[in-house]
Short mmCIF file of C-alpha atoms in Angstrom, two decimals:
data_model
loop_
_atom_site.label_atom_id
_atom_site.label_comp_id
_atom_site.label_asym_id
_atom_site.label_seq_id
_atom_site.Cartn_x
_atom_site.Cartn_y
_atom_site.Cartn_z
CA MET A 69 3.72 -80.67 -37.78
CA GLU A 70 5.10 -77.37 -38.94
CA PRO A 71 6.99 -75.28 -36.37
CA PRO A 72 5.25 -72.06 -35.18
CA TYR A 73 6.56 -68.69 -36.39
CA SER A 74 6.97 -65.51 -34.42
CA LEU A 75 6.51 -62.22 -36.23
CA THR A 76 8.96 -60.44 -33.94
CA ALA A 77 11.72 -62.98 -33.56
CA HIS A 78 11.55 -64.97 -36.79
CA TYR A 79 10.53 -62.51 -39.45
CA ASP A 80 13.57 -63.59 -41.51
CA GLU A 81 12.21 -67.12 -41.84
CA PHE A 82 9.42 -66.00 -44.18
CA GLN A 83 10.04 -66.99 -47.77
CA GLU A 84 8.81 -63.74 -49.26
CA VAL A 85 7.85 -60.23 -48.22
CA LYS A 86 5.08 -58.21 -49.80
CA TYR A 87 5.61 -54.46 -50.14
CA VAL A 88 3.92 -51.67 -52.00
CA SER A 89 5.92 -49.46 -54.28
CA ARG A 90 4.71 -46.49 -56.28
CA CYS A 91 7.59 -46.77 -58.69
CA GLY A 92 7.79 -50.54 -59.12
CA ALA A 93 8.83 -52.07 -62.44
CA GLY A 94 6.04 -52.46 -64.95
CA GLY A 95 3.67 -50.48 -62.72
CA ALA A 96 3.03 -53.56 -60.58
CA ARG A 97 1.38 -52.80 -57.26
CA GLY A 98 2.50 -55.97 -55.58
CA ALA A 99 5.72 -57.83 -56.03
CA SER A 100 7.48 -60.67 -54.39
CA LEU A 101 10.98 -60.42 -53.03
CA PRO A 102 13.18 -63.40 -53.31
CA PRO A 103 14.51 -64.96 -50.12
CA GLY A 104 17.48 -63.08 -48.67
CA PHE A 105 16.60 -59.78 -50.36
CA PRO A 106 17.96 -56.90 -48.20
CA LEU A 107 15.18 -54.88 -46.61
CA GLY A 108 17.38 -51.75 -46.61
CA ALA A 109 16.88 -51.48 -50.33
CA ALA A 110 13.13 -51.37 -49.91
CA ARG A 111 13.49 -48.67 -47.23
CA SER A 112 15.67 -46.55 -49.51
CA ALA A 113 13.15 -46.92 -52.30
CA THR A 114 10.42 -45.26 -50.23
CA GLY A 115 12.69 -42.33 -49.41
CA ALA A 116 14.18 -40.96 -46.21
CA ARG A 117 10.78 -39.72 -44.97
CA SER A 118 9.58 -43.25 -44.19
CA GLY A 119 11.77 -43.39 -41.05
CA LEU A 120 10.43 -40.05 -39.61
CA PRO A 121 7.05 -39.37 -38.01
CA ARG A 122 4.64 -37.80 -40.45
CA TRP A 123 2.65 -34.67 -39.37
CA ASN A 124 -0.78 -34.06 -40.73
CA ARG A 125 -1.98 -30.65 -41.82
CA ARG A 126 -3.82 -29.88 -38.56
CA GLU A 127 -0.80 -30.61 -36.37
CA VAL A 128 1.41 -28.42 -38.54
CA CYS A 129 -1.06 -25.53 -38.28
CA LEU A 130 -1.36 -25.90 -34.50
CA LEU A 131 2.42 -25.96 -34.07
CA SER A 132 2.84 -22.88 -36.25
CA GLY A 133 0.19 -21.01 -34.27
CA LEU A 134 1.83 -21.96 -30.98
CA VAL A 135 5.24 -20.70 -32.13
CA PHE A 136 3.68 -17.44 -33.38
CA ALA A 137 1.83 -16.88 -30.09
CA ALA A 138 4.98 -17.53 -28.04
CA GLY A 139 6.96 -15.05 -30.12
CA LEU A 140 4.22 -12.43 -29.80
CA CYS A 141 4.15 -12.85 -26.00
CA ALA A 142 7.93 -12.45 -25.83
CA ILE A 143 7.77 -9.23 -27.86
CA LEU A 144 4.99 -7.80 -25.67
CA ALA A 145 6.93 -8.69 -22.50
CA ALA A 146 10.03 -6.93 -23.83
CA MET A 147 8.02 -3.82 -24.72
CA LEU A 148 6.43 -3.67 -21.24
CA ALA A 149 9.83 -4.10 -19.58
CA LEU A 150 11.30 -1.24 -21.61
CA LYS A 151 8.33 1.00 -20.84
CA TYR A 152 8.09 0.49 -17.06
CA LEU A 153 11.52 -0.75 -16.00
CA GLY A 154 13.49 1.60 -18.24
CA PRO A 155 12.51 4.83 -16.39
CA VAL A 156 13.15 3.13 -13.03
CA ALA A 157 16.69 2.14 -14.02
CA ALA A 158 17.44 5.52 -15.57
CA GLY A 159 15.78 7.74 -12.97
CA GLY A 160 16.58 5.85 -9.76
CA GLY A 161 13.13 4.52 -9.00
CA ALA A 162 10.99 7.06 -10.85
CA CYS A 163 7.34 6.28 -11.40
CA PRO A 164 5.82 6.02 -14.87
CA GLU A 165 4.44 9.14 -16.49
CA GLY A 166 1.73 10.68 -14.33
CA CYS A 167 2.42 8.47 -11.32
CA PRO A 168 4.10 11.13 -9.11
CA GLU A 169 1.29 13.60 -9.75
CA ARG A 170 -1.39 11.08 -8.83
CA LYS A 171 0.43 10.12 -5.64
CA ALA A 172 0.93 13.79 -4.72
CA PHE A 173 -2.75 14.57 -5.29
CA ALA A 174 -3.86 11.62 -3.18
CA ARG A 175 -1.46 12.59 -0.37
CA ALA A 176 -2.63 16.22 -0.45
CA ALA A 177 -6.27 15.13 -0.35
CA ARG A 178 -5.66 12.95 2.71
CA PHE A 179 -3.75 15.78 4.40
CA LEU A 180 -6.54 18.30 3.82
CA ALA A 181 -9.27 15.90 4.93
CA ALA A 182 -7.40 15.10 8.15
CA ASN A 183 -6.63 18.71 9.08
CA LEU A 184 -9.88 20.54 8.42
CA ASP A 185 -12.81 20.82 10.83
CA ALA A 186 -16.03 20.04 8.97
CA SER A 187 -18.16 21.04 11.97
CA ILE A 188 -17.36 24.75 11.41
CA ASP A 189 -19.07 26.85 8.78
CA PRO A 190 -16.34 28.07 6.39
CA CYS A 191 -18.36 31.21 5.66
CA GLN A 192 -18.15 32.20 9.35
CA ASP A 193 -14.59 31.11 10.26
CA PHE A 194 -12.61 29.78 7.33
CA TYR A 195 -9.33 29.53 9.28
CA SER A 196 -10.84 27.25 11.92
CA PHE A 197 -12.57 25.26 9.18
CA ALA A 198 -9.33 24.73 7.24
CA CYS A 199 -6.92 24.26 10.19
CA GLY A 200 -9.11 23.18 13.11
CA GLY A 201 -8.22 19.49 12.83
CA TRP A 202 -4.50 20.20 12.78
CA LEU A 203 -4.73 22.60 15.74
CA ARG A 204 -6.53 20.00 17.85
CA ARG A 205 -3.81 17.39 17.26
CA HIS A 206 -0.81 19.68 17.65
CA ALA A 207 0.10 21.84 20.62
CA ILE A 208 3.04 24.23 20.96
CA PRO A 209 5.93 22.26 22.51
CA ASP A 210 7.38 23.47 25.78
CA ASP A 211 10.74 24.23 24.20
CA LYS A 212 9.33 26.36 21.35
CA LEU A 213 7.67 29.76 21.17
CA THR A 214 5.88 29.03 17.89
CA TYR A 215 4.93 25.88 16.06
CA GLY A 216 3.31 25.27 12.67
CA THR A 217 3.19 22.99 9.67
CA ILE A 218 6.56 24.20 8.40
CA ALA A 219 8.20 23.31 11.72
CA ALA A 220 6.45 19.92 11.71
CA ILE A 221 7.67 19.15 8.18
CA GLY A 222 11.17 20.22 9.20
CA GLU A 223 11.12 17.80 12.13
CA GLN A 224 9.96 14.99 9.85
CA ASN A 225 12.79 15.72 7.40
CA GLU A 226 15.34 15.79 10.22
CA GLU A 227 14.11 12.43 11.48
CA ARG A 228 14.41 10.92 8.00
CA LEU A 229 17.92 12.32 7.63
CA ARG A 230 18.86 10.92 11.02
CA ARG A 231 17.70 7.44 10.01
CA LEU A 232 19.65 7.66 6.75
CA LEU A 233 22.82 8.80 8.49
CA ALA A 234 22.51 6.20 11.24
CA ARG A 235 22.03 3.35 8.77
CA PRO A 236 24.73 0.73 9.38
CA GLY A 237 27.34 0.11 6.74
CA GLY A 238 28.75 2.38 4.10
CA GLY A 239 25.56 2.45 2.06
CA PRO A 240 25.19 3.90 -1.43
CA GLY A 241 26.46 7.29 -2.43
CA GLY A 242 29.67 9.03 -3.29
CA ALA A 243 32.41 10.60 -1.23
CA ALA A 244 30.16 13.41 0.05
CA GLN A 245 27.64 10.96 1.53
CA ARG A 246 30.39 8.91 3.16
CA LYS A 247 31.89 12.05 4.72
CA VAL A 248 28.51 13.12 6.11
CA ARG A 249 27.96 9.68 7.66
CA ALA A 250 31.45 9.71 9.15
CA PHE A 251 30.86 13.17 10.62
CA PHE A 252 27.52 12.07 12.08
CA ARG A 253 29.11 9.01 13.69
CA SER A 254 31.86 11.18 15.16
CA CYS A 255 29.21 13.26 16.94
CA LEU A 256 27.95 10.09 18.64
CA ASP A 257 31.39 8.87 19.71
CA MET A 258 31.13 9.87 23.38
CA ARG A 259 34.41 8.20 24.31
CA GLU A 260 36.36 10.33 21.82
CA ILE A 261 34.45 13.45 22.86
CA GLU A 262 35.36 12.90 26.51
CA ARG A 263 38.97 12.27 25.57
CA LEU A 264 39.30 15.52 23.60
CA GLY A 265 37.49 17.61 26.20
CA PRO A 266 37.18 21.36 25.48
CA ARG A 267 40.21 21.41 23.16
CA PRO A 268 38.30 21.62 19.81
CA MET A 269 36.10 24.47 21.08
CA LEU A 270 39.06 26.40 22.45
CA GLU A 271 40.83 26.03 19.09
CA VAL A 272 37.84 27.59 17.33
CA ILE A 273 37.75 30.46 19.84
CA GLU A 274 41.46 31.04 19.38
CA ASP A 275 41.09 30.99 15.60
CA CYS A 276 38.42 33.70 15.82
CA GLY A 277 40.70 36.00 17.79
CA GLY A 278 40.30 34.72 21.33
CA TRP A 279 37.78 35.41 24.07
CA ASP A 280 38.94 37.84 26.73
CA LEU A 281 36.90 36.45 29.60
CA GLY A 282 39.64 37.29 32.10
CA GLY A 283 40.03 40.92 31.05
CA ALA A 284 43.64 40.46 29.93
CA GLU A 285 43.30 42.92 27.09
CA GLU A 286 42.26 45.68 29.50
CA ARG A 287 45.52 45.46 31.41
CA PRO A 288 48.37 47.75 30.37
CA GLY A 289 51.14 46.19 28.33
CA VAL A 290 48.91 43.56 26.73
CA ALA A 291 48.27 43.97 23.00
CA ALA A 292 44.66 43.63 21.95
CA ARG A 293 44.09 40.69 19.57
CA TRP A 294 40.34 40.95 19.11
CA ASP A 295 39.21 42.32 15.76
CA LEU A 296 35.52 42.65 14.84
CA ASN A 297 36.16 42.34 11.10
CA ARG A 298 38.20 39.17 11.56
CA LEU A 299 35.56 37.74 13.88
CA LEU A 300 32.74 38.38 11.40
CA TYR A 301 34.80 36.89 8.57
CA LYS A 302 35.59 33.75 10.54
CA ALA A 303 32.04 33.34 11.85
CA GLN A 304 30.28 33.92 8.53
CA GLY A 305 32.79 32.66 5.98
CA VAL A 306 34.55 29.81 7.74
CA TYR A 307 32.16 28.46 10.38
CA SER A 308 28.83 29.47 8.71
CA ALA A 309 27.52 31.04 11.92
CA ALA A 310 25.30 34.10 11.60
CA ALA A 311 26.58 36.97 13.73
CA LEU A 312 24.73 40.30 13.85
CA PHE A 313 23.40 39.74 10.31
CA SER A 314 22.57 36.83 8.04
CA LEU A 315 23.34 36.14 4.38
CA THR A 316 20.87 34.12 2.31
CA VAL A 317 20.20 33.48 -1.38
CA SER A 318 16.62 33.59 -2.66
CA LEU A 319 14.52 34.58 -5.66
CA ASP A 320 14.33 38.23 -6.54
CA ASP A 321 10.95 39.71 -5.64
CA ARG A 322 10.97 41.89 -8.76
CA ASN A 323 12.35 39.32 -11.20
CA SER A 324 11.64 35.67 -10.43
CA SER A 325 14.05 34.50 -13.15
CA ARG A 326 17.13 35.39 -11.08
CA TYR A 327 18.47 34.99 -7.56
CA VAL A 328 19.74 37.68 -5.22
CA ILE A 329 21.80 37.77 -2.03
CA ARG A 330 19.78 39.00 0.94
CA ILE A 331 21.38 40.61 3.98
CA ASP A 332 19.13 40.70 7.02
CA GLN A 333 19.51 41.30 10.73
CA ASP A 334 20.09 38.27 12.91
CA GLY A 335 19.74 37.57 16.58
CA LEU A 336 22.51 37.26 19.13
CA THR A 337 21.31 34.11 20.90
CA LEU A 338 17.88 34.50 22.45
CA PRO A 339 14.90 34.21 20.09
CA GLU A 340 12.86 37.18 21.38
CA ARG A 341 13.72 40.82 22.08
CA THR A 342 11.71 40.82 25.31
CA LEU A 343 14.04 38.20 26.79
CA TYR A 344 16.95 40.66 26.71
CA LEU A 345 14.95 43.33 28.53
CA ALA A 346 14.02 41.03 31.44
CA GLN A 347 10.70 42.77 32.01
CA ASP A 348 8.97 39.78 33.61
CA GLU A 349 9.88 36.81 35.79
CA ASP A 350 10.27 34.36 32.93
CA SER A 351 12.53 36.72 30.99
CA GLU A 352 14.72 37.29 34.03
CA LYS A 353 15.06 33.54 34.54
CA VAL A 354 16.05 32.92 30.92
CA LEU A 355 18.46 35.86 30.86
CA GLY A 356 20.07 34.76 34.12
CA HIS A 357 20.68 31.23 32.85
CA GLY A 358 22.03 32.58 29.57
CA MET A 359 24.52 34.93 31.21
CA GLY A 360 25.60 32.20 33.61
CA ARG A 361 26.43 29.89 30.72
CA GLN A 362 28.55 32.46 28.91
CA GLY A 363 31.51 31.99 31.24
CA ARG A 364 31.48 28.19 31.33
CA PRO A 365 33.39 27.67 28.06
CA GLY A 366 36.33 29.63 29.45
CA ALA A 367 36.56 27.66 32.69
CA PRO A 368 38.58 24.76 31.18
CA GLY A 369 41.03 27.32 29.79
CA GLY A 370 41.81 28.73 33.21
CA VAL A 371 39.35 31.63 33.24
CA ASP A 372 37.16 32.18 36.27
CA PRO A 373 33.54 32.27 35.04
CA GLY A 374 32.50 34.33 38.03
#
């Protein structure tokens, strides 16, 4: 009985191997290999491609299309990133072209719709029609004589600035921003304020020429140190405090292409002229409190406020 053969384990026991060759001798399609013929020679005869997987035409086309589509998507993604992320990186968070205008228009439309009073005929009372909604929601605060949209916007801006200055940490910005934050924090340092006492204020008063609350300059033998010109220079130029008149820079009314310096009258302390005249009970009360507070800054310096 002949022993069984295994194609996987005993392929070398076959006496001959049939193979097909396109370039065989004599054009023979089939040939017999003698026993012990190296199979590597037959592999080399078919070429190096016989050991690699062969792709048909459809698979090659699909692979080429996939590579082309992936490259096209990468190019489109790069173009979108340059278009939308480029202005943001260069302009510090700027919107694409037209975005700020659309946002501003939408915000203005919401503001107008919320502040008008549609129940009033604009042909009869346009002011109440345009501002009635805002007037119903806003009343004049107790600490103000007038109040309007400009004052409300100013309060909103001050609140935003306060949140920015009170933000913990150094935060972004240059030296100017860091100095402003440090100055703001110094105003909240109550322990240091109590330790210094009235000394910083008295130094400012002394730098402006002094404050003769005790009447020392009226006594004989005492040289007068107070000079109005020096006081105005220090108040306006050094401490940026308006005294008697104010200096502002604004557009020229006759030529809007240039700016001019405007000099205008300024108040002393109280916001209304009637408060100085004390013609009614409220004015007398305000004037009395104001005059009583004038002598308090000199009390720590040894001056009797009475």
